[in-house]
XYZ file of C-alpha atoms in Angstrom:
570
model
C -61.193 -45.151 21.198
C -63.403 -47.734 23.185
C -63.038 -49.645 26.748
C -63.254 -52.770 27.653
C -64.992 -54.299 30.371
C -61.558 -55.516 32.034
C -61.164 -51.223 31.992
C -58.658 -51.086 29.130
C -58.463 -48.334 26.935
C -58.321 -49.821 23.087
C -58.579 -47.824 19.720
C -58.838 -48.336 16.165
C -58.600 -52.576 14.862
C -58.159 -53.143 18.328
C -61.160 -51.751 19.545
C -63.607 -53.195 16.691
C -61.961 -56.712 17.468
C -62.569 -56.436 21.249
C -66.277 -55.344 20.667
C -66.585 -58.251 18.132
C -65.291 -60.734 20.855
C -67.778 -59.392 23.360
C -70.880 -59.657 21.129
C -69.765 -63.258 20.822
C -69.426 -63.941 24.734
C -73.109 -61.916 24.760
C -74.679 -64.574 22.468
C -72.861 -67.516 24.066
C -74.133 -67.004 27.362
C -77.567 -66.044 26.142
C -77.506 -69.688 24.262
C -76.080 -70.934 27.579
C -79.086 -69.369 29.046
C -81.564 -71.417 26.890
C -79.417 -74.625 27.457
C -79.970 -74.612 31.043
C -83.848 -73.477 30.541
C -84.127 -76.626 28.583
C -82.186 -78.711 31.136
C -84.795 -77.542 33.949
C -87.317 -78.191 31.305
C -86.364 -81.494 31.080
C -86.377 -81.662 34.764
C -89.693 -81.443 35.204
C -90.633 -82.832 31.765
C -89.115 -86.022 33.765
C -90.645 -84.945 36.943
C -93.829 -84.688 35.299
C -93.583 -88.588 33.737
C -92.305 -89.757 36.924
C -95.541 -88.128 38.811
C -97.564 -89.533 36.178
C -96.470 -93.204 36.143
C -96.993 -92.935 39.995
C -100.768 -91.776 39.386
C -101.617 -94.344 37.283
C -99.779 -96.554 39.845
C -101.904 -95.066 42.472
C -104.959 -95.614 39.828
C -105.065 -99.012 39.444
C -104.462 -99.897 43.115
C -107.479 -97.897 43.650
C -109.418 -99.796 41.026
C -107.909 -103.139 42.322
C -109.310 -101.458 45.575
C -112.689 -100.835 43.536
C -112.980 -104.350 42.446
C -112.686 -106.029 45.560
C -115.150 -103.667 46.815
C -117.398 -104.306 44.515
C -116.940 -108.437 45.170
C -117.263 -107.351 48.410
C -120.661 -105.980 47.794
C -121.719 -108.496 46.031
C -120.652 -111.355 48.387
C -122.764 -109.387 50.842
C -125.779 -109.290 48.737
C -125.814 -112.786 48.003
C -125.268 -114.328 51.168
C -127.926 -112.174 52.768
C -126.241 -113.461 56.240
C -124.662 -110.195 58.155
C -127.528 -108.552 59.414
C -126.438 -105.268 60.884
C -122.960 -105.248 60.841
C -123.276 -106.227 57.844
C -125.410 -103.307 56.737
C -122.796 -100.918 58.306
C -119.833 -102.492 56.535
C -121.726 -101.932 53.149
C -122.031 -98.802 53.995
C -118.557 -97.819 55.018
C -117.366 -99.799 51.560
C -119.956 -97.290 49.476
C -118.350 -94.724 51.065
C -114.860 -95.579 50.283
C -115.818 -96.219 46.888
C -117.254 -92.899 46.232
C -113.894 -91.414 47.772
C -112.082 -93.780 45.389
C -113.663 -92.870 42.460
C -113.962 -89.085 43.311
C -109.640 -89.314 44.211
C -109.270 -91.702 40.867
C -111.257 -88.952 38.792
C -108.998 -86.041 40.549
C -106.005 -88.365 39.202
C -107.372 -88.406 35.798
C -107.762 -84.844 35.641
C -104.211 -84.590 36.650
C -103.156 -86.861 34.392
C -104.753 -85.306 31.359
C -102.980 -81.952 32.637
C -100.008 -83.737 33.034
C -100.599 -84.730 29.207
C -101.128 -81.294 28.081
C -98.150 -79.839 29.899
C -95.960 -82.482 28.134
C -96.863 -81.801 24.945
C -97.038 -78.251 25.381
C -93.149 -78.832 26.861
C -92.458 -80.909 23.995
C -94.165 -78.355 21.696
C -91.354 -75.591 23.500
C -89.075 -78.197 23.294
C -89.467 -78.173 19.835
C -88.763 -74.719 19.377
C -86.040 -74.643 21.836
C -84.073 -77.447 19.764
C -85.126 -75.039 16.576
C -83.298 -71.967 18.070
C -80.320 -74.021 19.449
C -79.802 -74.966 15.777
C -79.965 -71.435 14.447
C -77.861 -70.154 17.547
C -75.156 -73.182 16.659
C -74.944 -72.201 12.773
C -74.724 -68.293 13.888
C -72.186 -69.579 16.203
C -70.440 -71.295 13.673
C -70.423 -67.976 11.455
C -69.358 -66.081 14.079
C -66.400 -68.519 14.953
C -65.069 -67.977 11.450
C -65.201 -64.809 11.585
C -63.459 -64.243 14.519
C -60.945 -66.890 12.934
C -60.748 -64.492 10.070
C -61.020 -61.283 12.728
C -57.750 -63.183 14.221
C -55.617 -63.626 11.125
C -56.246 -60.179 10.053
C -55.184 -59.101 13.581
C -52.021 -61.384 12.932
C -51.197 -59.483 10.026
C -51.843 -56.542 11.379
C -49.599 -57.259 13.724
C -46.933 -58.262 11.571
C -47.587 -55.084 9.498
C -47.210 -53.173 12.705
C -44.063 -55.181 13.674
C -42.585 -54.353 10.103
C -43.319 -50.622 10.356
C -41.857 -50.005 13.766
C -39.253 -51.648 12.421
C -38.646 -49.320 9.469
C -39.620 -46.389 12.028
C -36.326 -47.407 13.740
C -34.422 -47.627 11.180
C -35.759 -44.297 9.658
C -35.182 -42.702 13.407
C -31.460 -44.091 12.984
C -31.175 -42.448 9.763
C -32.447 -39.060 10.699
C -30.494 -38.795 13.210
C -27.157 -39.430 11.038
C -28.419 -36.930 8.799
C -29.116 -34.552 11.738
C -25.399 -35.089 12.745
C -24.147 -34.553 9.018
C -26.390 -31.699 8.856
C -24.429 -30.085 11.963
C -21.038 -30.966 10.691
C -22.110 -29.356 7.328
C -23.626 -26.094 8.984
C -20.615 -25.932 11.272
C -18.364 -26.203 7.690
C -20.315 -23.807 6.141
C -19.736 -21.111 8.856
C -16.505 -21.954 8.828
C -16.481 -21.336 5.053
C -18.178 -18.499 5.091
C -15.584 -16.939 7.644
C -13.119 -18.461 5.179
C -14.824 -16.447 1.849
C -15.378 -13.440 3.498
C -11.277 -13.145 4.461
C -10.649 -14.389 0.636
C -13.159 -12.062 -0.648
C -11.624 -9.306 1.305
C -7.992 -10.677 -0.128
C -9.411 -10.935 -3.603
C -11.349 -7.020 -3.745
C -7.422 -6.043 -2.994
C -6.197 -8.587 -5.881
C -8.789 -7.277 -8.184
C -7.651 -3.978 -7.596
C -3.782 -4.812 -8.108
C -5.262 -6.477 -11.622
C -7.233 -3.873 -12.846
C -4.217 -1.038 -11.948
C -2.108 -3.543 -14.009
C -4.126 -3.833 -16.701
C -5.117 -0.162 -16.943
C -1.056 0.193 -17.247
C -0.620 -2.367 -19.930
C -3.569 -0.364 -21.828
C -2.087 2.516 -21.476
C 1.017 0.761 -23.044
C -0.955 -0.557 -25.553
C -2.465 3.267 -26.293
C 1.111 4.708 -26.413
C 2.356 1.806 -28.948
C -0.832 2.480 -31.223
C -0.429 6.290 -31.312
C 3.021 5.145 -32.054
C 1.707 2.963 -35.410
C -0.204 5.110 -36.289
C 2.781 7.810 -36.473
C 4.536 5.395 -38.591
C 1.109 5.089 -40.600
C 1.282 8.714 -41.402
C 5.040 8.939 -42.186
C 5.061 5.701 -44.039
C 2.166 7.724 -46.148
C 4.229 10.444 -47.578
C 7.210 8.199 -48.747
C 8.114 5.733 -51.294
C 6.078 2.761 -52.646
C 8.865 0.546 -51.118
C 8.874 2.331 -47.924
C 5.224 1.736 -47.633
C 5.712 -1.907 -48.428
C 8.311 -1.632 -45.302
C 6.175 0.073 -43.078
C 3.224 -2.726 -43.940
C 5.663 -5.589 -42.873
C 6.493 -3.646 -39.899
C 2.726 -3.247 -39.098
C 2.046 -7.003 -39.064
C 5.349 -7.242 -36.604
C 3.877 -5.578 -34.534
C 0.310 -6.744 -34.374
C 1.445 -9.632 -34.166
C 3.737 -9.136 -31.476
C 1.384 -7.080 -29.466
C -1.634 -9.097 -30.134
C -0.366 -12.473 -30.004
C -2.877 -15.676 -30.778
C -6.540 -15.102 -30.660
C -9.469 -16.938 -28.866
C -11.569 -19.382 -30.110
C -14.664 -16.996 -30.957
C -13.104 -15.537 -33.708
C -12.001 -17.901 -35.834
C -9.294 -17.227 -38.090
C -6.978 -14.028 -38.415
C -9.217 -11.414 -40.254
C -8.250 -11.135 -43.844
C -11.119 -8.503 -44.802
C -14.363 -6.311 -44.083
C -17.454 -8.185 -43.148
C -20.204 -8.210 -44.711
C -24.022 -7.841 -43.906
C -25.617 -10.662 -45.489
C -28.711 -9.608 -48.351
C -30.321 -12.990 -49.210
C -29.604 -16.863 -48.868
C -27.667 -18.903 -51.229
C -28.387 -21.598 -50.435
C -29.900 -24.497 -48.007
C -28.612 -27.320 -45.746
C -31.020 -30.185 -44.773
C -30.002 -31.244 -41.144
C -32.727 -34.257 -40.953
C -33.307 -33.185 -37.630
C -36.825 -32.616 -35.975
C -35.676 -29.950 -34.119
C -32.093 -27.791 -33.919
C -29.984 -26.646 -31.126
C -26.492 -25.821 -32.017
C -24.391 -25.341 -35.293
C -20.098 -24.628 -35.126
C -18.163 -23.470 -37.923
C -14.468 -24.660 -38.153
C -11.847 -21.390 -38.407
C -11.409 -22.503 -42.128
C -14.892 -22.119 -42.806
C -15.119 -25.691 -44.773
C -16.984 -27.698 -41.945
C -20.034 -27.302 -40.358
C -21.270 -29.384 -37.463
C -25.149 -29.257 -36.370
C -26.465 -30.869 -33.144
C -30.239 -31.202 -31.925
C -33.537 -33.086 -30.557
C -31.322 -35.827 -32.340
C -28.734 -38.130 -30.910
C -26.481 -37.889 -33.411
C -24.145 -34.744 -34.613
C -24.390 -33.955 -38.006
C -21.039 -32.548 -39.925
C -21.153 -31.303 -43.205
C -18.928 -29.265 -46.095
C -19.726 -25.355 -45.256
C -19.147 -24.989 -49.034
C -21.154 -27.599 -50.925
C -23.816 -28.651 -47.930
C -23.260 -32.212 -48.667
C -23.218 -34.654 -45.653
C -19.656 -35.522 -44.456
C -20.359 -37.670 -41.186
C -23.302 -38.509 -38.596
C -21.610 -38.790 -35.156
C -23.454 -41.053 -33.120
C -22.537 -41.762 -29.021
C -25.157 -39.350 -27.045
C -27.800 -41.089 -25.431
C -29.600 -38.225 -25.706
C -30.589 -34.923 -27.454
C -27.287 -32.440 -28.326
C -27.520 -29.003 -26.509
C -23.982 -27.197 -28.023
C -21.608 -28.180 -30.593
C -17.703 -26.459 -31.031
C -14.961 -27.276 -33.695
C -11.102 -26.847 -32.219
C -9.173 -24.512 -33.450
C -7.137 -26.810 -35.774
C -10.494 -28.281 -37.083
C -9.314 -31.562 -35.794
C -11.514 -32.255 -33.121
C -15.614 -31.885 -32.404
C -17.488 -31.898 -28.691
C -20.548 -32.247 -28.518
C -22.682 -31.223 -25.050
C -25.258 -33.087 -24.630
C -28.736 -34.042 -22.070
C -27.018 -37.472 -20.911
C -25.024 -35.726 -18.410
C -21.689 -35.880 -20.909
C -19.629 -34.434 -23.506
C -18.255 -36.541 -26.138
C -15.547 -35.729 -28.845
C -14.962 -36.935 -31.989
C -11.727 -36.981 -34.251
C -12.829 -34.864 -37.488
C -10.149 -36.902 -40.026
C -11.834 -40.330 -38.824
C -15.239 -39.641 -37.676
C -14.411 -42.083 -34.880
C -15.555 -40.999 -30.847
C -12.458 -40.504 -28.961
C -13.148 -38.874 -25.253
C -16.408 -39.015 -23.120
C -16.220 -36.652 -20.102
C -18.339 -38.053 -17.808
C -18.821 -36.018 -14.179
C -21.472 -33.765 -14.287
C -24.934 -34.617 -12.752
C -27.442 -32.631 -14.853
C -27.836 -32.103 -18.521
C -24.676 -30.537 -20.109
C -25.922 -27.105 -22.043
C -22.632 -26.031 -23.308
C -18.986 -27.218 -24.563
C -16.203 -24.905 -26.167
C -12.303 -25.723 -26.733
C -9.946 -23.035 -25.557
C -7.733 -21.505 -28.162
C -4.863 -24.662 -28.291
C -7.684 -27.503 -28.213
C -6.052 -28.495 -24.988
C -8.793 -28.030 -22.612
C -13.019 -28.384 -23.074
C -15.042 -26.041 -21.020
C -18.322 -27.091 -19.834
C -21.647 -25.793 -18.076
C -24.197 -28.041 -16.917
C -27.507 -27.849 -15.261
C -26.288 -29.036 -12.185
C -24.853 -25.685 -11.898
C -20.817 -26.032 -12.288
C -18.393 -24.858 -14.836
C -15.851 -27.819 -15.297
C -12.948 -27.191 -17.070
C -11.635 -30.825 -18.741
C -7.994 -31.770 -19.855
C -8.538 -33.594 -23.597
C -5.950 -35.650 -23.732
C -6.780 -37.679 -20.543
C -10.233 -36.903 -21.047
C -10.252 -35.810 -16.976
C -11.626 -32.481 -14.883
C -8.682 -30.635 -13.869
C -11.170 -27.760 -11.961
C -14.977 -27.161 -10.994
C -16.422 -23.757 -10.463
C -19.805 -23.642 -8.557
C -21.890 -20.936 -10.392
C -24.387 -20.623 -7.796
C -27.503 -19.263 -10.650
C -28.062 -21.532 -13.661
C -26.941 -20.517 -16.512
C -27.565 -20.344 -20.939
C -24.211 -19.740 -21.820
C -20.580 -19.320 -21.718
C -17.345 -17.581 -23.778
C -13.797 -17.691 -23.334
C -12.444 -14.251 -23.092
C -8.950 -15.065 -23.457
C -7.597 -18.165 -26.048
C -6.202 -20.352 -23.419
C -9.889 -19.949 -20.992
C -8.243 -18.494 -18.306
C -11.080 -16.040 -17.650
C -14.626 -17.040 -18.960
C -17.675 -15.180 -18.596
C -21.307 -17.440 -17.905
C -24.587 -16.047 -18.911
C -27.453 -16.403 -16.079
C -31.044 -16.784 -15.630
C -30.794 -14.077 -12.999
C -30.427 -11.745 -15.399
C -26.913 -11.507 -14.611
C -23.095 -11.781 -16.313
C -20.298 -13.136 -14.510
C -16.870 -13.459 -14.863
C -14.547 -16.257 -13.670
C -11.322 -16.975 -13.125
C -10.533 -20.618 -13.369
C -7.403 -21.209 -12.651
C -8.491 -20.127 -9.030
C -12.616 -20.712 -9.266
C -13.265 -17.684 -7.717
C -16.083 -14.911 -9.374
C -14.116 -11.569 -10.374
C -16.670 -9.401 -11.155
C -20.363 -9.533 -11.992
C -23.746 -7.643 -12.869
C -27.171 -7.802 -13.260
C -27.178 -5.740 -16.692
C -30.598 -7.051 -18.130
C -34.181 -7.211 -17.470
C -34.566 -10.613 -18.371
C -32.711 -13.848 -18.353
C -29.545 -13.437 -20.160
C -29.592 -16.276 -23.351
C -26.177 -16.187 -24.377
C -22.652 -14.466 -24.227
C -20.002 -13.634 -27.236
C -16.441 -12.594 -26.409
C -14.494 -10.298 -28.808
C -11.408 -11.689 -30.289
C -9.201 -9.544 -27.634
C -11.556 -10.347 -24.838
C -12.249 -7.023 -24.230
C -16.011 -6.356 -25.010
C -18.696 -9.023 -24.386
C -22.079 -9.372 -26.171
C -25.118 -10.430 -24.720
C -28.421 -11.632 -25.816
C -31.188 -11.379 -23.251
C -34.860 -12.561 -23.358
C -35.733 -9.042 -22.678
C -35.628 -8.010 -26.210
C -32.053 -6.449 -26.275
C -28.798 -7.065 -27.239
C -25.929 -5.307 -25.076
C -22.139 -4.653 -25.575
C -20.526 -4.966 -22.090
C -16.681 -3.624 -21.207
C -15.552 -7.067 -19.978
C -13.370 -5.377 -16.989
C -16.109 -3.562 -15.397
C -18.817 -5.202 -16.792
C -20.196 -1.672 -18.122
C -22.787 -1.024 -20.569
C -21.030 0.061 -23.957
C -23.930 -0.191 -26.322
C -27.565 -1.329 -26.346
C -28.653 -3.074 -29.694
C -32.616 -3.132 -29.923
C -35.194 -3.499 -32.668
C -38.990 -3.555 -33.101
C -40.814 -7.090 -33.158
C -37.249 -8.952 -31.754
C -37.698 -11.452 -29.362
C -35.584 -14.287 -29.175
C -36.351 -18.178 -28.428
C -36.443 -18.899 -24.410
C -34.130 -21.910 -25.123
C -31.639 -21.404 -28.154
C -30.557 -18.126 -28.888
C -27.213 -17.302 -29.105
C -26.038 -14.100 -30.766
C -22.537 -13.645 -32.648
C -19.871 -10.344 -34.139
C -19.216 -10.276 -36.778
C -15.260 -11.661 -37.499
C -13.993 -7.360 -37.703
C -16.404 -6.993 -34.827
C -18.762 -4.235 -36.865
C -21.898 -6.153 -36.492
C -23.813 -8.181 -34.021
C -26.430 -10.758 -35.245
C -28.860 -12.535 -33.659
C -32.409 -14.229 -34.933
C -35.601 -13.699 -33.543
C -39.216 -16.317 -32.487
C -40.760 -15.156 -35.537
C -37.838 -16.328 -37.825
C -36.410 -13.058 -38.797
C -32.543 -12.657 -38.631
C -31.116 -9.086 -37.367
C -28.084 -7.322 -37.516
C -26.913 -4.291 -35.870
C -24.154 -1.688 -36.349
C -22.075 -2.554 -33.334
C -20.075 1.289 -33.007
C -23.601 3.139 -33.683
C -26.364 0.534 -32.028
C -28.464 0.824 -35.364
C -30.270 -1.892 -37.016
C -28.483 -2.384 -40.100
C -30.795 -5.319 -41.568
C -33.724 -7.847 -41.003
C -34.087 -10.284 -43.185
C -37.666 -12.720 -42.970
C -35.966 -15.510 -44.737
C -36.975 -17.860 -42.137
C -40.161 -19.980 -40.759
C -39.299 -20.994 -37.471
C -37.634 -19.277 -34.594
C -33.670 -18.992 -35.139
C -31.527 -20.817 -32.711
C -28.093 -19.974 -33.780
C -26.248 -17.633 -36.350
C -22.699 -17.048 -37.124
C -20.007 -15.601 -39.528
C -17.625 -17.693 -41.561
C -13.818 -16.576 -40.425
C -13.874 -14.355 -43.782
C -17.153 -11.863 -42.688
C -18.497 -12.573 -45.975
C -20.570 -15.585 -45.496
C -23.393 -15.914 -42.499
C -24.746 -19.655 -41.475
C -28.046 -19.472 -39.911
C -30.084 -22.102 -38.293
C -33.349 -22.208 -37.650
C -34.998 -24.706 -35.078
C -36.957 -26.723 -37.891
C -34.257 -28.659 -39.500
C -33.096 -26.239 -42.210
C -29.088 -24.077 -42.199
C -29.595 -21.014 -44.707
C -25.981 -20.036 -45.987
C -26.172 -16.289 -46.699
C -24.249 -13.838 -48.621
C-alpha cells in the first residue's frame, strides 16, 4: 500500500504507477528549475552586454574628451599667450585628464571582468544547454514509459473489468446453487423421514417374506421326505415299477423346481467332475483378458478384454467363430442368453451392447449409465439385461426396446452381481466394503445385507435354486452364504491363494459339489463345497486367472487367464 500526496490510499499497480508519475513531475520541475536559472542567466548575460556597450560608450566620450584636451594643451603651448589664467586652466585640464584616464582604466578593468563573466556564463551556458539535452532525451524515455505504464494500466483495467464481471456472474451462480442446495437438503430430510417409515414398513414385509418362505420350505421338506418314501418303496419292487417311479420323480422335480437361473446353465444330466490337466488351448489375441461366458449348450464361448472387440469361438474345436466389434472401449463382462441366441457385452464406454449370435450383427446399445459398465447378465428368459456400473447403480434393461425399465442406487461400489432367481427378481451385488447385498428390483429397495469378509468382496455366484451364494473376496477366502439370512455356511480357504484385485470371479460347479476359483500366481483351485476341503490345485497357468467356469455337463472346466490364453480342462 502507498499514499499519495493528494492523501489517497493506493496499492499494488496502482501504487507503482502513481510513484512513477511523481518521479516524473520531480524531474520536470527540477528541469523547470534549470530553465528559469538559464533565463536569469541570460538576464544578466544581456545585462552584462548592455553595461558593457555603455562603458565603451562612456570610453570613447572620455577619449574624445582626452583628445580635445590634449589639443587643448597643445593650443596653449603654442600660443604662449594666456599668462596666468592660462596656467590655471592647464592645470585644471591635467587634472581632468588624470581623472579620465584613471575612470577610463577602472572601465577597462570592468570591461575585461565583464569579458570573463561572459564567457564563464557562456562556458555554464554550455553545460546548461548539455544537461537540458540529457534531461529532454530522459524525458522522452520517461514519456514512453509512462505511455507504456498507461496502456498496461488500460489493460489492467480491462482485465479487472472482465474479472468483476465473471465475479458476478460466479456470485449469481453460487447463489443458485446455494438455493438448489437448500431445496435438495430440504428433499433429502424429507426422504429420509420418507425411508425411515418404508424401512420400518419393509423390516415388517421382510418378516411376512421370510415366515412365507420358511412355510413353503417346510413344504418343500415334507414333499422330499415324501420322494424319497417313494424312492425306497419304488426300490423293493419291479423293474417296471422302478421305471414308473423314475418318471414320477422327474414330475415332480420338475413341477416343484420349475425353470432354473441363468448361472447354471443347462438341466444337470450328470456328476461333475474335478478337472486333472488341460486339453487343450484357445488363443484369444488379446493383450490382456477380462471376461469369458459359456452358452448352456456348452458349444460357444465368448471372451472379452483390454480389447474392443468380443471374441466368440466353438467351446469344442477352439476355432474362431466371430470378432464383435462396437465398444469404444475395453470389455469388462461378457454373458450368453439362455437360448444361446444373444451376447452382451459390458463395457468402459459407459454401455452395453448385444449382438445376435446366428448373424454376428450388433443389435441393442443400452446407453444410460455415467461410469464404466463392470458387469452384464440376461435373466433366465433373455428378456431383461442386468447391469452394474461404476457410477454406482444397478439398471435393469428391457431387450427388446433396448430401454431401463428400473435403477437401484447401490450406495458402495461394487465387483459383481448374480441373479438368484431366473427371471432377476432378487439379485445379490458384491461390494468393495466388504459387504453382500441383496436387492429386490422390482421395488429397488435393499432386503438384507452383511459385511461377511475381511476384504473387498470380488465376485458373487448364485446356486441354481438361489438358495446359497458364493463369494470370492480379496481376503484370501471363498465363502458359501445362506442367501435368506446372508449366513456363513462354509468357508473355502487354501495356502498361497490370492486372487487378482480386478478379475476374479469364482464359479460351482453345475451339481453344486465344487467351487473354483484361480489365484495371482496362476494356479486354479477347487474346493469340496459340503466339506470346505481343497480338492485340487492345478499350476497349469502363467499369469493370474481372471475367470473359470464349468461347461453345463460338470465334465469340462474353461479357464482364462489374463494373458491371452483359455485352457479347456478335463
Amino acid at each position: 500500500m502507498a499514499q499519495t500526496k493528494a492523501g489517497t490510499v493506493v496499492g499494488g499497480w496502482e501504487a507503482r504507477i502513481v510513484a512513477q508519475l511523481e518521479q516524473r513531475d520531480m524531474r520536470v520541475s527540477t528541469v523547470a528549475k534549470v530553465i528559469e536559472s538559464y533565463n536569469r542567466l541570460a538576464g544578466k548575460v544581456g545585462e552584462f552586454a548592455n553595461h558593457s556597450r555603455a562603458s565603451e560608450a562612456r570610453t570613447r566620450e572620455i577619449q574624445g574628451e582626452h583628445d580635445q584636451l590634449l589639443n587643448y594643451d597643445r593650443f596653449a603651448g603654442t600660443s604662449m599667450a594666456g599668462g596666468g589664467a592660462a596656467i590655471r586652466g592647464n592645470a585644471i585640464a591635467q587634472q581632468r585628464i588624470g581623472d579620465l584616464e584613471k575612470e577610463a582604466e577602472t572601465l577597462k578593468e570592468e570591461r575585461t571582468l565583464l569579458y570573463r563573466t561572459q564567457a564563464t556564463n557562456a562556458q555554464r551556458l554550455l553545460e546548461l544547454s548539455d544537461r537540458s539535452r540529457d534531461t529532454d532525451e530522459r524525458l522522452r524515455q520517461q514519456e514512453l514509459e509512462i505511455a507504456d505504464s498507461h496502456d498496461a494500466l488500460r489493460r489492467a483495467n480491462g482485465k479487472i473489468d472482465d474479472m468483476q464481471a465473471a465475479g458476478k456472474e460466479k456470485d449469481g451462480t453460487i447463489e443458485i446453487l446455494q438455493d438448489e442446495l437448500s431445496a435438495l437438503q430440504l428433499e433429502i430430510v424429507q426422504m429420509e423421514e420418507r425411508c425411515t417409515r418404508l424401512q420400518s414398513e419393509n423390516d415388517d414385509l421382510v418378516k411376512r417374506w421370510l415366515k412365507k418362505m420358511n412355510d413353503e420350505a417346510e413344504k418343500v421338506n415334507e414333499v422330499t421326505r415324501e420322494l424319497e418314501l417313494i424312492k425306497r418303496k419304488s426300490a423293493a419292487l419291479s423293474p417296471r415299477l422302478e421305471s414308473s417311479s423314475g418318471g414320477m420323480e422327474m414330475a415332480l422335480d420338475e413341477r416343484f423346481f420349475g425353470q432354473l437361473p441363468a448361472s447354471a446353465g443347462a438341466v444337470i444330466r450328470g456328476v461333475s467332475t474335478v478337472p486333472r490337466a488341460a486339453v487343450g488351448k484357445i488363443d484369444a489375441r488379446m493383450e490382456e483378458l477380462h471376461s469369458i461366458a459359456l452358452s448352456r449348450n456348452g458349444e460357444v464361448l465368448a471372451v472379452g478384454g483390454q480389447s474392443t472387440t468380443v471374441k466368440v469361438f466353438d467351446a469344442q474345436t477352439g476355432d474362431s467363430i466371430y470378432s464383435l466389434a462396437g465398444c469404444l472401449k475395453g470389455v469388462n463382462h461378457v454373458d450368453i442368453s439362455g437360448d444361446g441366441k444373444l451376447l452382451v457385452a459390458a463395457s468402459s464406454d459407459h454401455t452395453a451392447r448385444i449382438w445376435r449370435l446366428d448373424t454376428g450383427r450388433a443389435w441393442k446399445t443400452l446407453s444410460g449409465h455415467i461410469g464404466s459398465v463392470m458387469t452384464a447378465k440376461f435373466n433366465g428368459s433373455g428378456s431383461r439385461v442386468f447391469t452394474y456400473s461404476q457410477d454406482r447403480t444397478v439398471k435393469v434393461w428391457d431387450v427388446q426396446r433396448g430401454l431401463c425399465v428400473r435403477t437401484l442406487f447401490t450406495v458402495s461400489s461394487c465387483h459383481d452381481l448374480d441373479l438368484l432367481d431366473a427371471e432377476g427378481a432378487r439379485i445379490v451385488t458384491a461390494h468393495m466394503d466388504n459387504s453382500v447385498r441383496v436387492w429386490d428390483t422390482a421395488s429397488g429397495k435393499r432386503m438384507a445385507e452383511a459385511a461377511i469378509h475381511k476384504e473387498q468382496v470380488m465376485s458373487v455366484w448364485a446356486s441354481r435354486m438361489g438358495s446359497r451364494i458364493l463369494t470370492n473376496s480379496y481376503d484370501g477366502s471363498l465363502k458359501v452364504v445362506d442367501a435368506r439370512t446372508l449366513d456363513v455356511l462354509v468357508v473355502l480357504t487354501a495356502p498361497g491363494y490370492r486372487p487378482s484385485r480386478n478379475w476374479a470371479r469364482a464359479s460351482l460347479s453345475p451339481d453344486e459339489r465344487y467351487a473354483m476359483a484361480g489365484s495371482i500366481d496362476g494356479k486354479l483351485y477347487v474346493w469340496d463345497v459340503a466339506s470346505g476341503d481343497l480338492v485340487r490345485t492345478l499350476d497349469i497357468h502363467k499369469t493370474a486367472v481372471c475367470d473359470a467356469l464349468w461347461s453345463s455337463s460338470g465334465t469340462r472346466v474353461y479357464s482364462a487367464e489374463k494373458n491371452r490364453y483359455i485352457l479347456i480342462l478335463q
